[in-house]
Amino acid sequence: MVALWYGARIQSLTIASVEAKGGATVDLDAIERDVESVLAGDYFFIVPKRFSYAYPHDEIVAAIKRAPRVDEVSVLRLSPTALSVTITEHTPAALWCAARDLESACLFVSEEGFAFAEAPPLQGAVFLRYVTENRSPETGATLASAEYVRLTREFVRALIEKRELYAHTITETRDGDVRYHIRGGGELLVAKDADIQNVFENLDAVLASEEFRHLVSGDFMYIDLRFGEKVFIKEFASESATSTNRVIPEATTT
C-alpha cells in the first residue's frame, strides 16, 4: 500500500499541465480550471487523480460539458504529464423565447433542438424565434425534435424564397397547433403533425389563384392550413374559404 501511495506520486507520471482549445466563445481558461478542479481529488485517499495512468477521463468530460455552450469534448493525454482538451461549441440555429415580443427572454437553440445558453437581447430577424405556450424555455432542455426544427425552418425559407412571406416567430399553442407569425401581422395556422410539403403546396396553390394573388405579407389576418386541402383565409374586411388540389376551384365566400 505504501509503495502504491509513493508510486502514484512520481513527478514524471503526474499530470502537471492542461491545455484547452477550440470554440470561439467558450471561456477556455474556465474550462482549464474545471479540469484542474477534477484532478485535485484522490481515489480513496490513496491514488491522486493526477496520476497519469488513472486520470478520470469521463469525469473530466462530464465537468466540461456542464458549460452551457459546449457540445463535444475530446480529452487526450499528450504525455504522462500533459492533458489536451479540445471542444466544439453548439451552433445557434434559432431562439426559444418566453413570449413573442422582442423584449422576452430567449435561449439559443441548436439545429438538434437543444437549448444550450441564454441569448442576449436581439433585435430584428437575426434568428427565427420559437414560442411554446405549454412550456417555458429551459437551458439543457429540448425545444422539439431535430426533425421538427429542420422542417419548420425549411418551411420558413420556402415562404421567403417563393412567396416573399417573412415568418419571424413560430408559436406552438396550448391546443397543439403551430402558428407562423408573418412580418406585417398575418398568421399561418398549421397542424403540428402536418406534412409540411403538402401544407406549402396547398398554400402556394391558393396564393397563385387570381382571387388571392393580392395577398402579401401583412395583407391578411390569417390563413388556416390545418384542414388538408380546404384553406380558410381571413382578410381584414372579409373571410373566405377555398379548397385546393393543385387546380384551384372557384372560392366560396362566407
PDB file of C-alpha atoms in Angstrom:
ATOM      1  CA  MET A   1       0.000   0.000   0.000  1.00  0.00           C
ATOM      2  CA  VAL A   2       2.875   2.350   0.877  1.00  0.00           C
ATOM      3  CA  ALA A   3       4.571   1.559  -2.437  1.00  0.00           C
ATOM      4  CA  LEU A   4       1.345   2.335  -4.292  1.00  0.00           C
ATOM      5  CA  TRP A   5       0.997   5.628  -2.442  1.00  0.00           C
ATOM      6  CA  TYR A   6       4.510   6.738  -3.387  1.00  0.00           C
ATOM      7  CA  GLY A   7       4.420   5.228  -6.882  1.00  0.00           C
ATOM      8  CA  ALA A   8       1.277   7.178  -7.794  1.00  0.00           C
ATOM      9  CA  ARG A   9       3.054  10.404  -6.871  1.00  0.00           C
ATOM     10  CA  ILE A  10       6.130  10.116  -9.073  1.00  0.00           C
ATOM     11  CA  GLN A  11       6.566  13.506 -10.693  1.00  0.00           C
ATOM     12  CA  SER A  12       7.205  12.109 -14.168  1.00  0.00           C
ATOM     13  CA  LEU A  13       3.818  10.327 -14.022  1.00  0.00           C
ATOM     14  CA  THR A  14       1.826  13.228 -12.604  1.00  0.00           C
ATOM     15  CA  ILE A  15      -0.323  15.431 -14.832  1.00  0.00           C
ATOM     16  CA  ALA A  16       1.017  18.936 -14.363  1.00  0.00           C
ATOM     17  CA  SER A  17      -0.421  20.852 -17.323  1.00  0.00           C
ATOM     18  CA  VAL A  18      -3.811  21.122 -19.000  1.00  0.00           C
ATOM     19  CA  GLU A  19      -4.402  22.931 -22.301  1.00  0.00           C
ATOM     20  CA  ALA A  20      -7.892  23.645 -23.656  1.00  0.00           C
ATOM     21  CA  LYS A  21      -8.534  24.690 -27.244  1.00  0.00           C
ATOM     22  CA  GLY A  22     -11.384  25.064 -29.701  1.00  0.00           C
ATOM     23  CA  GLY A  23     -14.573  27.075 -29.535  1.00  0.00           C
ATOM     24  CA  ALA A  24     -14.975  30.722 -30.424  1.00  0.00           C
ATOM     25  CA  THR A  25     -16.974  31.929 -27.422  1.00  0.00           C
ATOM     26  CA  VAL A  26     -16.284  29.396 -24.664  1.00  0.00           C
ATOM     27  CA  ASP A  27     -14.035  30.615 -21.824  1.00  0.00           C
ATOM     28  CA  LEU A  28     -11.077  28.258 -22.246  1.00  0.00           C
ATOM     29  CA  ASP A  29      -9.463  29.444 -19.007  1.00  0.00           C
ATOM     30  CA  ALA A  30     -12.631  28.411 -17.162  1.00  0.00           C
ATOM     31  CA  ILE A  31     -12.521  25.010 -18.899  1.00  0.00           C
ATOM     32  CA  GLU A  32      -8.950  24.501 -17.731  1.00  0.00           C
ATOM     33  CA  ARG A  33      -9.932  25.459 -14.184  1.00  0.00           C
ATOM     34  CA  ASP A  34     -12.760  22.904 -14.285  1.00  0.00           C
ATOM     35  CA  VAL A  35     -10.296  20.190 -15.307  1.00  0.00           C
ATOM     36  CA  GLU A  36      -7.838  21.215 -12.609  1.00  0.00           C
ATOM     37  CA  SER A  37     -10.650  21.048 -10.058  1.00  0.00           C
ATOM     38  CA  VAL A  38     -11.439  17.465 -11.053  1.00  0.00           C
ATOM     39  CA  LEU A  39      -7.766  16.488 -10.950  1.00  0.00           C
ATOM     40  CA  ALA A  40      -7.400  17.896  -7.443  1.00  0.00           C
ATOM     41  CA  GLY A  41      -9.038  14.856  -5.875  1.00  0.00           C
ATOM     42  CA  ASP A  42      -7.898  11.348  -4.950  1.00  0.00           C
ATOM     43  CA  TYR A  43      -9.192   7.821  -5.329  1.00  0.00           C
ATOM     44  CA  PHE A  44      -9.931   6.550  -1.817  1.00  0.00           C
ATOM     45  CA  PHE A  45      -7.312   8.982  -0.406  1.00  0.00           C
ATOM     46  CA  ILE A  46      -4.572   6.830  -1.920  1.00  0.00           C
ATOM     47  CA  VAL A  47      -4.122   7.436  -5.672  1.00  0.00           C
ATOM     48  CA  PRO A  48      -4.185  11.053  -6.885  1.00  0.00           C
ATOM     49  CA  LYS A  49      -6.438  11.735  -9.837  1.00  0.00           C
ATOM     50  CA  ARG A  50      -3.427  13.441 -11.398  1.00  0.00           C
ATOM     51  CA  PHE A  51      -1.721  10.045 -11.702  1.00  0.00           C
ATOM     52  CA  SER A  52      -1.249   9.816 -15.455  1.00  0.00           C
ATOM     53  CA  TYR A  53      -2.429   6.237 -15.875  1.00  0.00           C
ATOM     54  CA  ALA A  54      -5.561   6.642 -13.780  1.00  0.00           C
ATOM     55  CA  TYR A  55      -6.782  10.162 -14.533  1.00  0.00           C
ATOM     56  CA  PRO A  56     -10.621  10.436 -14.537  1.00  0.00           C
ATOM     57  CA  HIS A  57     -11.318  10.882 -18.251  1.00  0.00           C
ATOM     58  CA  ASP A  58     -15.094  10.515 -18.058  1.00  0.00           C
ATOM     59  CA  GLU A  59     -15.405  12.757 -15.017  1.00  0.00           C
ATOM     60  CA  ILE A  60     -13.453  15.478 -16.816  1.00  0.00           C
ATOM     61  CA  VAL A  61     -15.666  15.215 -19.914  1.00  0.00           C
ATOM     62  CA  ALA A  62     -18.803  15.445 -17.767  1.00  0.00           C
ATOM     63  CA  ALA A  63     -17.488  18.523 -15.940  1.00  0.00           C
ATOM     64  CA  ILE A  64     -16.636  20.305 -19.184  1.00  0.00           C
ATOM     65  CA  LYS A  65     -19.998  19.503 -20.755  1.00  0.00           C
ATOM     66  CA  ARG A  66     -21.715  21.387 -17.961  1.00  0.00           C
ATOM     67  CA  ALA A  67     -20.504  24.600 -19.588  1.00  0.00           C
ATOM     68  CA  PRO A  68     -23.530  25.995 -21.464  1.00  0.00           C
ATOM     69  CA  ARG A  69     -22.125  26.272 -24.981  1.00  0.00           C
ATOM     70  CA  VAL A  70     -20.012  23.111 -25.061  1.00  0.00           C
ATOM     71  CA  ASP A  71     -21.172  20.374 -27.436  1.00  0.00           C
ATOM     72  CA  GLU A  72     -18.456  17.751 -27.952  1.00  0.00           C
ATOM     73  CA  VAL A  73     -15.351  17.171 -25.829  1.00  0.00           C
ATOM     74  CA  SER A  74     -12.134  15.301 -26.590  1.00  0.00           C
ATOM     75  CA  VAL A  75      -9.613  14.674 -23.791  1.00  0.00           C
ATOM     76  CA  LEU A  76      -6.233  13.256 -24.748  1.00  0.00           C
ATOM     77  CA  ARG A  77      -3.107  12.513 -22.744  1.00  0.00           C
ATOM     78  CA  LEU A  78      -0.286  14.071 -24.751  1.00  0.00           C
ATOM     79  CA  SER A  79       2.366  12.759 -22.359  1.00  0.00           C
ATOM     80  CA  PRO A  80       2.476  11.370 -18.837  1.00  0.00           C
ATOM     81  CA  THR A  81       2.406  14.956 -17.565  1.00  0.00           C
ATOM     82  CA  ALA A  82       0.109  16.797 -20.004  1.00  0.00           C
ATOM     83  CA  LEU A  83      -3.548  16.697 -20.997  1.00  0.00           C
ATOM     84  CA  SER A  84      -5.097  18.292 -24.068  1.00  0.00           C
ATOM     85  CA  VAL A  85      -8.791  19.220 -24.145  1.00  0.00           C
ATOM     86  CA  THR A  86     -10.488  20.046 -27.451  1.00  0.00           C
ATOM     87  CA  ILE A  87     -14.062  21.286 -27.512  1.00  0.00           C
ATOM     88  CA  THR A  88     -16.649  22.129 -30.129  1.00  0.00           C
ATOM     89  CA  GLU A  89     -19.494  24.512 -29.465  1.00  0.00           C
ATOM     90  CA  HIS A  90     -23.198  24.261 -30.096  1.00  0.00           C
ATOM     91  CA  THR A  91     -24.068  26.419 -33.089  1.00  0.00           C
ATOM     92  CA  PRO A  92     -27.182  28.571 -32.626  1.00  0.00           C
ATOM     93  CA  ALA A  93     -29.845  27.923 -35.242  1.00  0.00           C
ATOM     94  CA  ALA A  94     -32.841  29.619 -33.617  1.00  0.00           C
ATOM     95  CA  LEU A  95     -34.196  31.090 -30.387  1.00  0.00           C
ATOM     96  CA  TRP A  96     -36.602  29.588 -27.859  1.00  0.00           C
ATOM     97  CA  CYS A  97     -38.384  32.538 -26.272  1.00  0.00           C
ATOM     98  CA  ALA A  98     -40.751  33.026 -23.351  1.00  0.00           C
ATOM     99  CA  ALA A  99     -43.087  35.186 -25.455  1.00  0.00           C
ATOM    100  CA  ARG A 100     -43.420  36.705 -28.911  1.00  0.00           C
ATOM    101  CA  ASP A 101     -42.299  40.215 -28.023  1.00  0.00           C
ATOM    102  CA  LEU A 102     -38.691  41.143 -28.681  1.00  0.00           C
ATOM    103  CA  GLU A 103     -38.139  42.021 -25.019  1.00  0.00           C
ATOM    104  CA  SER A 104     -38.811  38.480 -23.770  1.00  0.00           C
ATOM    105  CA  ALA A 105     -36.002  36.247 -22.525  1.00  0.00           C
ATOM    106  CA  CYS A 106     -34.703  33.725 -25.059  1.00  0.00           C
ATOM    107  CA  LEU A 107     -32.340  30.765 -25.227  1.00  0.00           C
ATOM    108  CA  PHE A 108     -30.114  29.749 -28.108  1.00  0.00           C
ATOM    109  CA  VAL A 109     -31.257  26.502 -29.753  1.00  0.00           C
ATOM    110  CA  SER A 110     -29.103  24.214 -31.891  1.00  0.00           C
ATOM    111  CA  GLU A 111     -30.202  22.529 -35.121  1.00  0.00           C
ATOM    112  CA  GLU A 112     -30.985  19.471 -32.996  1.00  0.00           C
ATOM    113  CA  GLY A 113     -33.464  21.486 -30.922  1.00  0.00           C
ATOM    114  CA  PHE A 114     -31.257  21.592 -27.813  1.00  0.00           C
ATOM    115  CA  ALA A 115     -31.425  24.802 -25.740  1.00  0.00           C
ATOM    116  CA  PHE A 116     -27.866  25.433 -24.602  1.00  0.00           C
ATOM    117  CA  ALA A 117     -27.409  29.037 -23.434  1.00  0.00           C
ATOM    118  CA  GLU A 118     -29.102  32.328 -22.712  1.00  0.00           C
ATOM    119  CA  ALA A 119     -29.283  34.658 -25.695  1.00  0.00           C
ATOM    120  CA  PRO A 120     -28.667  38.398 -25.440  1.00  0.00           C
ATOM    121  CA  PRO A 121     -31.476  40.748 -26.460  1.00  0.00           C
ATOM    122  CA  LEU A 122     -31.629  40.522 -30.247  1.00  0.00           C
ATOM    123  CA  GLN A 123     -33.455  42.929 -32.494  1.00  0.00           C
ATOM    124  CA  GLY A 124     -34.829  42.243 -35.955  1.00  0.00           C
ATOM    125  CA  ALA A 125     -34.853  38.845 -37.655  1.00  0.00           C
ATOM    126  CA  VAL A 126     -31.375  37.622 -36.723  1.00  0.00           C
ATOM    127  CA  PHE A 127     -32.764  34.256 -35.636  1.00  0.00           C
ATOM    128  CA  LEU A 128     -36.111  32.552 -36.087  1.00  0.00           C
ATOM    129  CA  ARG A 129     -37.942  32.573 -32.756  1.00  0.00           C
ATOM    130  CA  TYR A 130     -39.933  29.662 -31.257  1.00  0.00           C
ATOM    131  CA  VAL A 131     -42.531  30.050 -28.509  1.00  0.00           C
ATOM    132  CA  THR A 132     -44.182  27.144 -26.684  1.00  0.00           C
ATOM    133  CA  GLU A 133     -47.316  28.118 -24.780  1.00  0.00           C
ATOM    134  CA  ASN A 134     -47.341  24.927 -22.693  1.00  0.00           C
ATOM    135  CA  ARG A 135     -43.662  25.082 -21.695  1.00  0.00           C
ATOM    136  CA  SER A 136     -41.188  27.710 -20.612  1.00  0.00           C
ATOM    137  CA  PRO A 137     -37.709  27.826 -22.172  1.00  0.00           C
ATOM    138  CA  GLU A 138     -35.178  25.904 -20.105  1.00  0.00           C
ATOM    139  CA  THR A 139     -31.429  25.592 -20.585  1.00  0.00           C
ATOM    140  CA  GLY A 140     -30.471  21.965 -21.122  1.00  0.00           C
ATOM    141  CA  ALA A 141     -33.956  21.041 -22.326  1.00  0.00           C
ATOM    142  CA  THR A 142     -35.091  20.200 -25.844  1.00  0.00           C
ATOM    143  CA  LEU A 143     -37.387  22.573 -27.678  1.00  0.00           C
ATOM    144  CA  ALA A 144     -38.543  19.880 -30.093  1.00  0.00           C
ATOM    145  CA  SER A 145     -37.127  17.093 -32.213  1.00  0.00           C
ATOM    146  CA  ALA A 146     -34.377  17.863 -34.703  1.00  0.00           C
ATOM    147  CA  GLU A 147     -36.795  16.862 -37.466  1.00  0.00           C
ATOM    148  CA  TYR A 148     -39.386  19.395 -36.315  1.00  0.00           C
ATOM    149  CA  VAL A 149     -36.784  22.158 -36.156  1.00  0.00           C
ATOM    150  CA  ARG A 150     -35.482  21.254 -39.611  1.00  0.00           C
ATOM    151  CA  LEU A 151     -38.912  21.093 -41.253  1.00  0.00           C
ATOM    152  CA  THR A 152     -40.187  24.316 -39.733  1.00  0.00           C
ATOM    153  CA  ARG A 153     -37.041  26.185 -40.748  1.00  0.00           C
ATOM    154  CA  GLU A 154     -37.299  24.788 -44.279  1.00  0.00           C
ATOM    155  CA  PHE A 155     -40.946  25.903 -44.429  1.00  0.00           C
ATOM    156  CA  VAL A 156     -39.935  29.413 -43.368  1.00  0.00           C
ATOM    157  CA  ARG A 157     -37.205  29.505 -46.026  1.00  0.00           C
ATOM    158  CA  ALA A 158     -39.682  28.358 -48.687  1.00  0.00           C
ATOM    159  CA  LEU A 159     -42.117  31.095 -47.655  1.00  0.00           C
ATOM    160  CA  ILE A 160     -39.406  33.698 -48.147  1.00  0.00           C
ATOM    161  CA  GLU A 161     -37.953  32.348 -51.373  1.00  0.00           C
ATOM    162  CA  LYS A 162     -41.184  31.526 -53.189  1.00  0.00           C
ATOM    163  CA  ARG A 163     -43.778  33.865 -51.716  1.00  0.00           C
ATOM    164  CA  GLU A 164     -41.810  36.638 -50.026  1.00  0.00           C
ATOM    165  CA  LEU A 165     -43.625  35.951 -46.764  1.00  0.00           C
ATOM    166  CA  TYR A 166     -41.300  36.515 -43.815  1.00  0.00           C
ATOM    167  CA  ALA A 167     -42.105  34.497 -40.693  1.00  0.00           C
ATOM    168  CA  HIS A 168     -40.283  35.816 -37.635  1.00  0.00           C
ATOM    169  CA  THR A 169     -41.826  33.620 -34.899  1.00  0.00           C
ATOM    170  CA  ILE A 170     -43.312  30.131 -34.655  1.00  0.00           C
ATOM    171  CA  THR A 171     -45.711  29.531 -31.765  1.00  0.00           C
ATOM    172  CA  GLU A 172     -46.834  26.093 -30.620  1.00  0.00           C
ATOM    173  CA  THR A 173     -50.199  26.762 -28.997  1.00  0.00           C
ATOM    174  CA  ARG A 174     -51.741  25.115 -25.961  1.00  0.00           C
ATOM    175  CA  ASP A 175     -54.012  23.218 -28.375  1.00  0.00           C
ATOM    176  CA  GLY A 176     -51.005  21.745 -30.166  1.00  0.00           C
ATOM    177  CA  ASP A 177     -51.311  23.803 -33.337  1.00  0.00           C
ATOM    178  CA  VAL A 178     -48.499  25.824 -34.855  1.00  0.00           C
ATOM    179  CA  ARG A 179     -48.778  29.489 -35.826  1.00  0.00           C
ATOM    180  CA  TYR A 180     -46.298  31.159 -38.133  1.00  0.00           C
ATOM    181  CA  HIS A 181     -46.300  34.884 -37.410  1.00  0.00           C
ATOM    182  CA  ILE A 182     -45.648  36.826 -40.588  1.00  0.00           C
ATOM    183  CA  ARG A 183     -43.902  40.169 -40.671  1.00  0.00           C
ATOM    184  CA  GLY A 184     -46.666  42.729 -41.077  1.00  0.00           C
ATOM    185  CA  GLY A 185     -49.177  40.991 -38.830  1.00  0.00           C
ATOM    186  CA  GLY A 186     -50.592  37.967 -40.671  1.00  0.00           C
ATOM    187  CA  GLU A 187     -50.519  34.407 -39.344  1.00  0.00           C
ATOM    188  CA  LEU A 188     -50.382  30.947 -40.916  1.00  0.00           C
ATOM    189  CA  LEU A 189     -52.132  28.224 -38.896  1.00  0.00           C
ATOM    190  CA  VAL A 190     -50.728  24.713 -39.337  1.00  0.00           C
ATOM    191  CA  ALA A 191     -51.300  21.393 -37.560  1.00  0.00           C
ATOM    192  CA  LYS A 192     -48.108  20.304 -35.763  1.00  0.00           C
ATOM    193  CA  ASP A 193     -48.156  16.821 -37.276  1.00  0.00           C
ATOM    194  CA  ALA A 194     -48.966  18.053 -40.791  1.00  0.00           C
ATOM    195  CA  ASP A 195     -46.923  17.135 -43.848  1.00  0.00           C
ATOM    196  CA  ILE A 196     -45.090  20.422 -44.359  1.00  0.00           C
ATOM    197  CA  GLN A 197     -44.581  19.798 -48.066  1.00  0.00           C
ATOM    198  CA  ASN A 198     -48.305  19.315 -48.598  1.00  0.00           C
ATOM    199  CA  VAL A 199     -49.064  22.365 -46.479  1.00  0.00           C
ATOM    200  CA  PHE A 200     -46.802  24.523 -48.594  1.00  0.00           C
ATOM    201  CA  GLU A 201     -48.235  23.153 -51.848  1.00  0.00           C
ATOM    202  CA  ASN A 202     -51.761  23.982 -50.666  1.00  0.00           C
ATOM    203  CA  LEU A 203     -50.716  27.470 -49.606  1.00  0.00           C
ATOM    204  CA  ASP A 204     -48.805  28.053 -52.828  1.00  0.00           C
ATOM    205  CA  ALA A 205     -51.768  26.953 -54.927  1.00  0.00           C
ATOM    206  CA  VAL A 206     -54.113  29.317 -53.111  1.00  0.00           C
ATOM    207  CA  LEU A 207     -51.765  32.289 -53.365  1.00  0.00           C
ATOM    208  CA  ALA A 208     -51.262  31.593 -57.067  1.00  0.00           C
ATOM    209  CA  SER A 209     -55.009  31.842 -57.724  1.00  0.00           C
ATOM    210  CA  GLU A 210     -56.416  35.024 -59.224  1.00  0.00           C
ATOM    211  CA  GLU A 211     -58.633  35.677 -56.227  1.00  0.00           C
ATOM    212  CA  PHE A 212     -55.872  35.584 -53.623  1.00  0.00           C
ATOM    213  CA  ARG A 213     -52.842  36.650 -55.598  1.00  0.00           C
ATOM    214  CA  HIS A 214     -53.020  40.067 -53.986  1.00  0.00           C
ATOM    215  CA  LEU A 215     -52.191  38.662 -50.546  1.00  0.00           C
ATOM    216  CA  VAL A 216     -48.744  39.636 -49.424  1.00  0.00           C
ATOM    217  CA  SER A 217     -47.149  39.879 -46.014  1.00  0.00           C
ATOM    218  CA  GLY A 218     -49.485  41.749 -43.707  1.00  0.00           C
ATOM    219  CA  ASP A 219     -52.441  41.819 -46.107  1.00  0.00           C
ATOM    220  CA  PHE A 220     -54.394  39.146 -44.222  1.00  0.00           C
ATOM    221  CA  MET A 221     -55.323  38.326 -40.654  1.00  0.00           C
ATOM    222  CA  TYR A 222     -54.725  34.591 -41.023  1.00  0.00           C
ATOM    223  CA  ILE A 223     -54.539  31.717 -43.478  1.00  0.00           C
ATOM    224  CA  ASP A 224     -55.708  28.492 -41.860  1.00  0.00           C
ATOM    225  CA  LEU A 225     -53.968  25.431 -43.335  1.00  0.00           C
ATOM    226  CA  ARG A 226     -54.972  22.880 -40.693  1.00  0.00           C
ATOM    227  CA  PHE A 227     -57.679  21.119 -42.703  1.00  0.00           C
ATOM    228  CA  GLY A 228     -55.922  19.474 -45.605  1.00  0.00           C
ATOM    229  CA  GLU A 229     -56.956  20.806 -48.988  1.00  0.00           C
ATOM    230  CA  LYS A 230     -59.517  23.213 -47.553  1.00  0.00           C
ATOM    231  CA  VAL A 231     -57.840  26.502 -46.777  1.00  0.00           C
ATOM    232  CA  PHE A 232     -59.559  29.261 -44.816  1.00  0.00           C
ATOM    233  CA  ILE A 233     -58.460  32.845 -45.332  1.00  0.00           C
ATOM    234  CA  LYS A 234     -59.476  35.809 -43.248  1.00  0.00           C
ATOM    235  CA  GLU A 235     -58.647  39.178 -44.687  1.00  0.00           C
ATOM    236  CA  PHE A 236     -59.136  42.412 -42.816  1.00  0.00           C
ATOM    237  CA  ALA A 237     -62.508  43.133 -44.455  1.00  0.00           C
ATOM    238  CA  SER A 238     -63.859  39.642 -45.188  1.00  0.00           C
ATOM    239  CA  GLU A 239     -63.479  35.944 -44.518  1.00  0.00           C
ATOM    240  CA  SER A 240     -63.184  33.402 -47.320  1.00  0.00           C
ATOM    241  CA  ALA A 241     -62.777  29.660 -47.630  1.00  0.00           C
ATOM    242  CA  THR A 242     -61.299  27.871 -50.592  1.00  0.00           C
ATOM    243  CA  SER A 243     -60.140  24.340 -51.340  1.00  0.00           C
ATOM    244  CA  THR A 244     -57.207  23.318 -53.460  1.00  0.00           C
ATOM    245  CA  ASN A 245     -55.942  20.196 -55.158  1.00  0.00           C
ATOM    246  CA  ARG A 246     -53.299  21.858 -57.285  1.00  0.00           C
ATOM    247  CA  VAL A 247     -56.076  23.149 -59.579  1.00  0.00           C
ATOM    248  CA  ILE A 248     -57.908  25.905 -57.717  1.00  0.00           C
ATOM    249  CA  PRO A 249     -61.685  25.691 -57.913  1.00  0.00           C
ATOM    250  CA  GLU A 250     -63.739  28.835 -57.536  1.00  0.00           C
ATOM    251  CA  ALA A 251     -63.510  30.122 -53.978  1.00  0.00           C
ATOM    252  CA  THR A 252     -66.579  30.445 -51.849  1.00  0.00           C
ATOM    253  CA  THR A 253     -67.141  33.350 -49.507  1.00  0.00           C
ATOM    254  CA  THR A 254     -68.784  33.071 -46.111  1.00  0.00           C
TER     255      THR A 254
END
